[in-house]
């Protein structure tokens, strides 16, 4: 058994040296292969008399696996030499560029954490601002609804009545039996009692902000306000307050403030006075409120268009509509379209002008991101079907 072990070790040593000598000299790392089985190695370890062979084997292995000789230099001529290694055909040479791109993406992903924090701060401030404007306690879901809505502006409008109403309606029966006399007050005090802020009652006041949220203030019944307001029709400030009153969103949407009532009041006022006051109060380019005006007083359409444009014609109106579209004022373009159609300048029906506008909108403004453009096209196509 010992002889067999020594022979195996000698053979392994010879093969080991042979492999080391036959290996490629150009390779930076010498690789060797040991053709020894685990049983042979274990047998050689159990042999006490073959320690010399084991030492020779270890020496040969260490010598064959040792790194090439490195010459050290001293003095000023010493320098480091770098050598490019063969990385293989499957190595991605653009890996550094890819890593840099990955790092940039990682930075961009981490950046929104600061942006999200700033957005959260903006939402918090906006919530506090809305709560300060509301006149009564509301459900938090309503505040969230107002904050998240930022495209259609459906909750923003013109509000003339912003404070809680303090007006006390006189009981008719109490007045009839003489227990309570009907109170009379100046028109300004009446408007304050209805909930109008004092700054909006200035003689030179002009609408500049139509992006206010509903303050959810307490209101007097609209029919009561209409009945009380019309009693001051001869007051010199009545026309201004009447215009501001009927343009208020809550009044406009109420069923009590009817087109018939607004038209009757309009006919009771001097036409020149009404037009002059209206143009002093409502901006000329606020087509949103102009359209609301002709909804309340339909006979104002022709007169209003004539006052807004010095030389009015169909071409003038079409050019103005295209200017609004070019300026991306899509909401104003929508209300301008509703304002001009149905007049003598832009009649209903299938006209060349309407066909041109429909094709123009389809070709030039095929943008699905703006719902107003789709609505404008739909309205024009609808107007062309009206005979």
Protein backbone atom coordinates (compact mmCIF):
# COMPACT_ATOMS: atom_id res chain seq x y z
CA UNK A 1 0.00 0.00 0.00
CA UNK A 2 2.75 2.64 0.75
CA UNK A 3 4.54 1.93 -2.51
CA UNK A 4 1.36 2.50 -4.43
CA UNK A 5 0.91 5.84 -2.72
CA UNK A 6 4.43 7.08 -3.51
CA UNK A 7 4.09 6.12 -7.15
CA UNK A 8 0.86 8.05 -7.46
CA UNK A 9 2.42 11.10 -5.94
CA UNK A 10 5.42 10.95 -8.26
CA UNK A 11 3.23 10.66 -11.31
CA UNK A 12 1.14 13.61 -10.17
CA UNK A 13 4.24 15.70 -9.67
CA UNK A 14 5.59 14.94 -13.11
CA UNK A 15 2.28 15.76 -14.72
CA UNK A 16 2.06 18.95 -12.73
CA UNK A 17 5.48 20.16 -13.85
CA UNK A 18 4.74 19.15 -17.41
CA UNK A 19 1.50 21.13 -17.40
CA UNK A 20 3.26 24.15 -15.99
CA UNK A 21 5.93 24.05 -18.65
CA UNK A 22 3.44 23.54 -21.49
CA UNK A 23 1.21 26.47 -20.45
CA UNK A 24 1.16 29.62 -22.55
CA UNK A 25 3.76 32.14 -21.54
CA UNK A 26 1.71 35.13 -22.80
CA UNK A 27 -1.13 34.54 -20.33
CA UNK A 28 -0.93 36.97 -17.38
CA UNK A 29 -2.07 34.25 -14.98
CA UNK A 30 -0.70 30.70 -15.27
CA UNK A 31 -3.40 28.06 -14.90
CA UNK A 32 -2.55 24.48 -14.05
CA UNK A 33 -4.52 21.37 -13.69
CA UNK A 34 -3.92 18.77 -11.00
CA UNK A 35 -4.73 15.28 -12.17
CA UNK A 36 -5.02 13.87 -8.70
CA UNK A 37 -8.07 12.08 -7.46
CA UNK A 38 -9.42 12.68 -4.02
CA UNK A 39 -8.68 9.10 -3.04
CA UNK A 40 -5.05 9.39 -4.03
CA UNK A 41 -4.60 12.58 -2.08
CA UNK A 42 -6.26 11.10 0.99
CA UNK A 43 -4.08 8.02 0.70
CA UNK A 44 -0.94 10.11 0.53
CA UNK A 45 -2.01 12.02 3.65
CA UNK A 46 -2.39 8.78 5.64
CA UNK A 47 1.18 7.71 4.78
CA UNK A 48 3.69 8.66 7.50
CA UNK A 49 6.72 7.64 5.52
CA UNK A 50 6.10 9.77 2.49
CA UNK A 51 6.32 13.22 4.02
CA UNK A 52 9.18 14.06 1.69
CA UNK A 53 7.04 13.40 -1.36
CA UNK A 54 4.27 15.52 0.09
CA UNK A 55 6.70 18.35 0.68
CA UNK A 56 7.93 18.12 -2.87
CA UNK A 57 4.36 18.14 -4.13
CA UNK A 58 3.48 21.22 -2.11
CA UNK A 59 6.60 22.99 -3.26
CA UNK A 60 5.86 22.24 -6.89
CA UNK A 61 2.25 23.37 -6.54
CA UNK A 62 3.23 26.62 -4.86
CA UNK A 63 5.90 27.25 -7.46
CA UNK A 64 3.57 26.56 -10.38
CA UNK A 65 0.76 28.74 -9.02
CA UNK A 66 2.94 31.60 -7.89
CA UNK A 67 2.70 34.95 -9.71
CA UNK A 68 5.41 35.94 -12.16
CA UNK A 69 8.48 37.55 -10.72
CA UNK A 70 8.03 41.26 -10.11
CA UNK A 71 11.13 43.38 -10.21
CA UNK A 72 11.14 46.26 -7.81
CA UNK A 73 12.82 49.49 -8.70
CA UNK A 74 14.03 52.21 -6.46
CA UNK A 75 15.11 55.70 -7.19
CA UNK A 76 13.76 58.28 -9.57
CA UNK A 77 13.35 55.78 -12.44
CA UNK A 78 10.67 53.83 -10.58
CA UNK A 79 7.19 53.96 -12.16
CA UNK A 80 3.94 52.00 -12.29
CA UNK A 81 3.09 50.17 -15.47
CA UNK A 82 -0.54 49.49 -16.35
CA UNK A 83 -1.58 46.80 -18.78
CA UNK A 84 -4.90 46.35 -20.52
CA UNK A 85 -6.34 42.91 -20.01
CA UNK A 86 -8.24 40.97 -22.62
CA UNK A 87 -11.84 41.27 -21.43
CA UNK A 88 -13.36 38.88 -23.93
CA UNK A 89 -15.83 39.32 -26.75
CA UNK A 90 -18.85 39.33 -24.46
CA UNK A 91 -17.73 42.32 -22.39
CA UNK A 92 -19.83 45.44 -22.90
CA UNK A 93 -17.45 48.27 -23.71
CA UNK A 94 -20.24 50.80 -23.13
CA UNK A 95 -20.83 49.67 -19.58
CA UNK A 96 -19.34 52.87 -18.15
CA UNK A 97 -21.69 54.99 -20.23
CA UNK A 98 -24.59 52.77 -19.22
CA UNK A 99 -23.70 53.12 -15.57
CA UNK A 100 -23.55 56.90 -15.88
CA UNK A 101 -26.95 56.93 -17.54
CA UNK A 102 -28.30 54.67 -14.80
CA UNK A 103 -26.89 57.00 -12.16
CA UNK A 104 -28.57 60.01 -13.82
CA UNK A 105 -31.88 58.17 -13.89
CA UNK A 106 -31.43 57.28 -10.24
CA UNK A 107 -30.88 60.94 -9.40
CA UNK A 108 -34.02 61.90 -11.32
CA UNK A 109 -36.01 59.27 -9.45
CA UNK A 110 -34.75 60.54 -6.11
CA UNK A 111 -35.38 64.20 -7.04
CA UNK A 112 -39.21 64.06 -6.87
CA UNK A 113 -38.97 63.41 -3.15
CA UNK A 114 -38.16 67.09 -2.73
CA UNK A 115 -40.74 68.04 -5.34
CA UNK A 116 -43.40 65.93 -3.62
CA UNK A 117 -42.58 67.68 -0.38
CA UNK A 118 -43.01 71.08 -2.03
CA UNK A 119 -46.27 69.93 -3.63
CA UNK A 120 -47.54 68.77 -0.26
CA UNK A 121 -46.64 72.16 1.18
CA UNK A 122 -48.47 73.88 -1.70
CA UNK A 123 -51.57 71.75 -1.10
CA UNK A 124 -51.43 72.54 2.62
CA UNK A 125 -51.23 76.28 1.96
CA UNK A 126 -54.01 76.13 -0.62
CA UNK A 127 -56.20 74.20 1.80
CA UNK A 128 -55.61 76.81 4.50
CA UNK A 129 -56.38 79.60 2.01
CA UNK A 130 -59.66 77.98 0.96
CA UNK A 131 -60.72 77.38 4.54
CA UNK A 132 -60.09 81.04 5.34
CA UNK A 133 -62.35 82.12 2.46
CA UNK A 134 -65.25 79.83 3.27
CA UNK A 135 -67.88 81.33 5.52
CA UNK A 136 -69.02 78.11 7.11
CA UNK A 137 -67.64 74.75 8.15
CA UNK A 138 -67.62 72.29 5.26
CA UNK A 139 -66.73 68.64 4.81
CA UNK A 140 -63.02 67.98 4.12
CA UNK A 141 -63.95 66.07 0.96
CA UNK A 142 -65.27 69.29 -0.55
CA UNK A 143 -61.93 71.00 0.08
CA UNK A 144 -60.09 68.07 -1.51
CA UNK A 145 -62.39 68.33 -4.52
CA UNK A 146 -61.55 72.00 -4.99
CA UNK A 147 -57.82 71.44 -4.60
CA UNK A 148 -57.56 68.51 -7.01
CA UNK A 149 -59.62 70.21 -9.72
CA UNK A 150 -57.13 72.25 -11.75
CA UNK A 151 -58.11 71.84 -15.41
CA UNK A 152 -61.66 72.79 -16.24
CA UNK A 153 -62.03 75.48 -13.54
CA UNK A 154 -65.61 74.40 -13.10
CA UNK A 155 -65.64 75.53 -9.47
CA UNK A 156 -64.19 78.98 -10.15
CA UNK A 157 -66.45 81.85 -11.12
CA UNK A 158 -67.60 85.37 -10.37
CA UNK A 159 -69.24 85.79 -6.96
CA UNK A 160 -70.86 89.06 -5.97
CA UNK A 161 -72.43 87.71 -2.78
CA UNK A 162 -69.55 86.54 -0.61
CA UNK A 163 -70.48 87.24 3.02
CA UNK A 164 -73.15 85.71 5.18
CA UNK A 165 -76.45 87.51 4.70
CA UNK A 166 -77.83 89.58 7.59
CA UNK A 167 -81.03 90.67 5.88
CA UNK A 168 -84.18 89.91 7.87
CA UNK A 169 -87.31 89.58 5.82
CA UNK A 170 -90.30 91.37 7.25
CA UNK A 171 -93.18 89.06 8.03
CA UNK A 172 -96.16 90.11 5.90
CA UNK A 173 -98.70 89.23 8.59
CA UNK A 174 -96.81 91.13 11.28
CA UNK A 175 -96.64 94.12 8.97
CA UNK A 176 -100.35 93.86 8.14
CA UNK A 177 -101.52 93.90 11.73
CA UNK A 178 -99.15 96.76 12.53
CA UNK A 179 -96.89 94.97 14.99
CA UNK A 180 -93.83 95.53 12.83
CA UNK A 181 -93.20 98.30 10.37
CA UNK A 182 -91.39 97.62 7.14
CA UNK A 183 -87.83 98.82 7.36
CA UNK A 184 -86.40 100.99 4.63
CA UNK A 185 -82.67 101.37 4.09
CA UNK A 186 -80.33 102.85 1.47
CA UNK A 187 -79.44 100.62 -1.47
CA UNK A 188 -75.85 100.23 -0.27
CA UNK A 189 -77.03 98.95 3.11
CA UNK A 190 -79.38 96.53 1.39
CA UNK A 191 -76.52 95.08 -0.66
CA UNK A 192 -74.40 94.73 2.47
CA UNK A 193 -77.28 92.91 4.16
CA UNK A 194 -77.47 90.57 1.14
CA UNK A 195 -73.82 89.62 1.71
CA UNK A 196 -71.94 91.89 -0.71
CA UNK A 197 -68.51 93.03 0.57
CA UNK A 198 -68.17 96.80 0.90
CA UNK A 199 -65.22 96.96 -1.55
CA UNK A 200 -67.45 95.65 -4.34
CA UNK A 201 -69.85 98.56 -3.86
CA UNK A 202 -67.30 101.14 -4.93
CA UNK A 203 -68.66 103.36 -7.76
CA UNK A 204 -65.54 102.63 -9.84
CA UNK A 205 -65.46 98.90 -9.21
CA UNK A 206 -64.69 96.68 -12.21
CA UNK A 207 -64.69 92.89 -12.40
CA UNK A 208 -61.14 91.62 -12.65
CA UNK A 209 -61.22 88.22 -10.99
CA UNK A 210 -63.56 85.46 -12.15
CA UNK A 211 -61.58 82.64 -10.56
CA UNK A 212 -63.12 82.71 -7.10
CA UNK A 213 -64.43 79.67 -5.28
CA UNK A 214 -67.91 79.59 -3.86
CA UNK A 215 -67.56 80.87 -0.26
CA UNK A 216 -70.62 78.83 0.75
CA UNK A 217 -72.08 81.80 2.57
CA UNK A 218 -75.62 82.04 3.90
CA UNK A 219 -77.99 83.55 1.36
CA UNK A 220 -81.32 85.27 1.39
CA UNK A 221 -83.81 83.47 -0.89
CA UNK A 222 -83.14 84.65 -4.44
CA UNK A 223 -86.75 85.58 -5.15
CA UNK A 224 -86.77 87.77 -2.03
CA UNK A 225 -83.58 89.54 -3.15
CA UNK A 226 -85.04 90.13 -6.61
CA UNK A 227 -88.21 91.62 -5.16
CA UNK A 228 -86.29 93.87 -2.78
CA UNK A 229 -83.71 95.00 -5.34
CA UNK A 230 -86.20 96.07 -7.99
CA UNK A 231 -87.71 98.55 -5.54
CA UNK A 232 -84.56 100.68 -5.93
CA UNK A 233 -84.71 100.88 -9.72
CA UNK A 234 -84.60 104.68 -9.65
CA UNK A 235 -81.47 104.77 -7.51
CA UNK A 236 -78.45 106.11 -9.48
CA UNK A 237 -76.38 103.09 -8.38
CA UNK A 238 -79.04 100.52 -9.24
CA UNK A 239 -77.78 99.69 -12.76
CA UNK A 240 -74.29 98.82 -11.55
CA UNK A 241 -75.52 96.61 -8.72
CA UNK A 242 -78.11 94.98 -10.96
CA UNK A 243 -75.45 93.94 -13.51
CA UNK A 244 -73.12 92.59 -10.83
CA UNK A 245 -76.04 90.81 -9.18
CA UNK A 246 -77.35 88.89 -12.21
CA UNK A 247 -73.81 87.82 -13.22
CA UNK A 248 -73.18 86.15 -9.86
CA UNK A 249 -72.96 82.39 -10.37
CA UNK A 250 -75.44 81.52 -7.63
CA UNK A 251 -77.97 84.03 -8.96
CA UNK A 252 -77.45 82.96 -12.57
CA UNK A 253 -77.99 79.29 -11.75
CA UNK A 254 -81.04 79.89 -9.58
CA UNK A 255 -84.49 79.22 -11.00
CA UNK A 256 -85.90 82.35 -9.34
CA UNK A 257 -83.81 84.83 -11.32
CA UNK A 258 -85.54 84.24 -14.64
CA UNK A 259 -84.81 85.61 -18.09
CA UNK A 260 -88.20 87.28 -18.03
CA UNK A 261 -87.42 89.17 -14.81
CA UNK A 262 -83.98 90.29 -16.06
CA UNK A 263 -85.44 91.45 -19.38
CA UNK A 264 -88.20 93.46 -17.69
CA UNK A 265 -85.67 95.23 -15.48
CA UNK A 266 -83.42 95.84 -18.50
CA UNK A 267 -86.28 97.44 -20.42
CA UNK A 268 -86.93 99.75 -17.47
CA UNK A 269 -83.42 101.23 -17.66
CA UNK A 270 -82.12 103.70 -20.19
CA UNK A 271 -80.34 101.74 -22.93
CA UNK A 272 -77.36 104.07 -23.15
CA UNK A 273 -76.97 104.08 -19.37
CA UNK A 274 -77.09 100.31 -19.21
CA UNK A 275 -74.51 99.83 -22.00
CA UNK A 276 -72.11 102.43 -20.61
CA UNK A 277 -72.36 101.00 -17.10
CA UNK A 278 -71.96 97.47 -18.39
CA UNK A 279 -68.76 98.24 -20.31
CA UNK A 280 -67.38 100.04 -17.25
CA UNK A 281 -68.02 97.04 -15.02
CA UNK A 282 -67.30 94.03 -17.29
CA UNK A 283 -63.97 93.73 -19.18
CA UNK A 284 -64.35 93.74 -22.96
CA UNK A 285 -62.39 90.53 -23.43
CA UNK A 286 -64.30 88.57 -20.77
CA UNK A 287 -66.47 86.57 -23.17
CA UNK A 288 -67.40 84.22 -20.37
CA UNK A 289 -69.47 86.95 -18.67
CA UNK A 290 -70.68 88.37 -21.99
CA UNK A 291 -72.23 85.03 -22.82
CA UNK A 292 -73.84 84.89 -19.37
CA UNK A 293 -75.29 88.35 -19.97
CA UNK A 294 -77.03 87.37 -23.22
CA UNK A 295 -78.34 84.27 -21.45
CA UNK A 296 -79.98 86.52 -18.87
CA UNK A 297 -80.97 89.19 -21.40
CA UNK A 298 -81.13 87.64 -24.92
CA UNK A 299 -81.86 90.91 -26.69
CA UNK A 300 -78.44 92.18 -25.59
CA UNK A 301 -76.59 89.95 -28.09
CA UNK A 302 -76.64 92.19 -31.18
CA UNK A 303 -76.14 95.35 -29.16
CA UNK A 304 -73.25 93.90 -27.19
CA UNK A 305 -71.41 92.64 -30.29
CA UNK A 306 -71.79 96.04 -31.92
CA UNK A 307 -70.29 97.73 -28.87
CA UNK A 308 -67.41 95.26 -28.53
CA UNK A 309 -66.26 95.61 -32.16
CA UNK A 310 -65.98 98.98 -33.89
CA UNK A 311 -66.20 97.54 -37.40
CA UNK A 312 -68.12 94.35 -36.92
CA UNK A 313 -68.51 91.82 -39.70
CA UNK A 314 -68.41 88.09 -40.15
CA UNK A 315 -64.74 88.24 -41.10
CA UNK A 316 -63.98 90.29 -37.99
CA UNK A 317 -65.60 87.70 -35.72
CA UNK A 318 -63.86 84.78 -37.43
CA UNK A 319 -60.50 86.54 -37.16
CA UNK A 320 -61.07 87.17 -33.46
CA UNK A 321 -61.91 83.51 -32.88
CA UNK A 322 -58.72 82.43 -34.65
CA UNK A 323 -56.70 84.87 -32.55
CA UNK A 324 -58.05 83.31 -29.36
CA UNK A 325 -57.21 79.83 -30.63
CA UNK A 326 -53.69 80.87 -31.63
CA UNK A 327 -53.17 82.32 -28.15
CA UNK A 328 -54.37 79.01 -26.65
CA UNK A 329 -57.18 80.80 -24.82
CA UNK A 330 -59.46 77.86 -25.46
CA UNK A 331 -61.98 78.59 -22.75
CA UNK A 332 -62.52 82.15 -23.95
CA UNK A 333 -62.69 80.84 -27.53
CA UNK A 334 -65.49 78.50 -26.47
CA UNK A 335 -67.58 81.27 -24.91
CA UNK A 336 -66.83 83.59 -27.81
CA UNK A 337 -68.23 80.96 -30.18
CA UNK A 338 -71.39 80.71 -28.10
CA UNK A 339 -71.62 84.50 -27.96
CA UNK A 340 -71.48 85.17 -31.71
CA UNK A 341 -73.55 82.28 -33.08
CA UNK A 342 -77.22 83.00 -33.60
CA UNK A 343 -76.60 86.66 -34.38
CA UNK A 344 -77.10 88.26 -37.79
CA UNK A 345 -73.33 88.14 -38.29
CA UNK A 346 -72.99 84.41 -37.55
CA UNK A 347 -76.34 82.80 -38.34
CA UNK A 348 -77.23 79.20 -37.71
CA UNK A 349 -77.31 76.78 -40.62
CA UNK A 350 -74.82 75.25 -43.02
CA UNK A 351 -72.85 78.27 -44.18
CA UNK A 352 -69.45 78.47 -45.84
CA UNK A 353 -68.04 80.23 -42.80
CA UNK A 354 -69.17 77.50 -40.43
CA UNK A 355 -67.83 74.79 -42.73
CA UNK A 356 -64.52 76.63 -42.92
CA UNK A 357 -64.30 76.93 -39.13
CA UNK A 358 -65.14 73.26 -38.66
CA UNK A 359 -62.41 72.19 -41.10
CA UNK A 360 -59.97 74.71 -39.64
CA UNK A 361 -60.43 73.38 -36.12
CA UNK A 362 -60.09 69.79 -37.28
CA UNK A 363 -56.91 70.42 -39.29
CA UNK A 364 -55.10 72.89 -37.08
CA UNK A 365 -56.20 71.98 -33.57
CA UNK A 366 -56.61 68.23 -33.44
CA UNK A 367 -55.51 68.21 -29.81
CA UNK A 368 -57.33 65.81 -27.54
CA UNK A 369 -55.72 67.27 -24.42
CA UNK A 370 -58.04 70.30 -24.45
CA UNK A 371 -61.68 69.44 -24.05
CA UNK A 372 -62.74 72.96 -25.07
CA UNK A 373 -61.59 72.33 -28.65
CA UNK A 374 -63.76 69.25 -28.91
CA UNK A 375 -66.73 71.16 -27.51
CA UNK A 376 -66.22 74.04 -29.96
CA UNK A 377 -66.17 71.64 -32.93
CA UNK A 378 -69.27 69.90 -31.61
CA UNK A 379 -71.15 73.18 -31.18
CA UNK A 380 -70.26 74.41 -34.67
CA UNK A 381 -71.40 71.11 -36.20
CA UNK A 382 -74.61 71.40 -34.18
CA UNK A 383 -75.19 75.00 -35.27
CA UNK A 384 -74.82 73.96 -38.91
CA UNK A 385 -77.73 71.54 -38.49
CA UNK A 386 -80.08 74.22 -37.18
CA UNK A 387 -82.36 75.55 -39.94
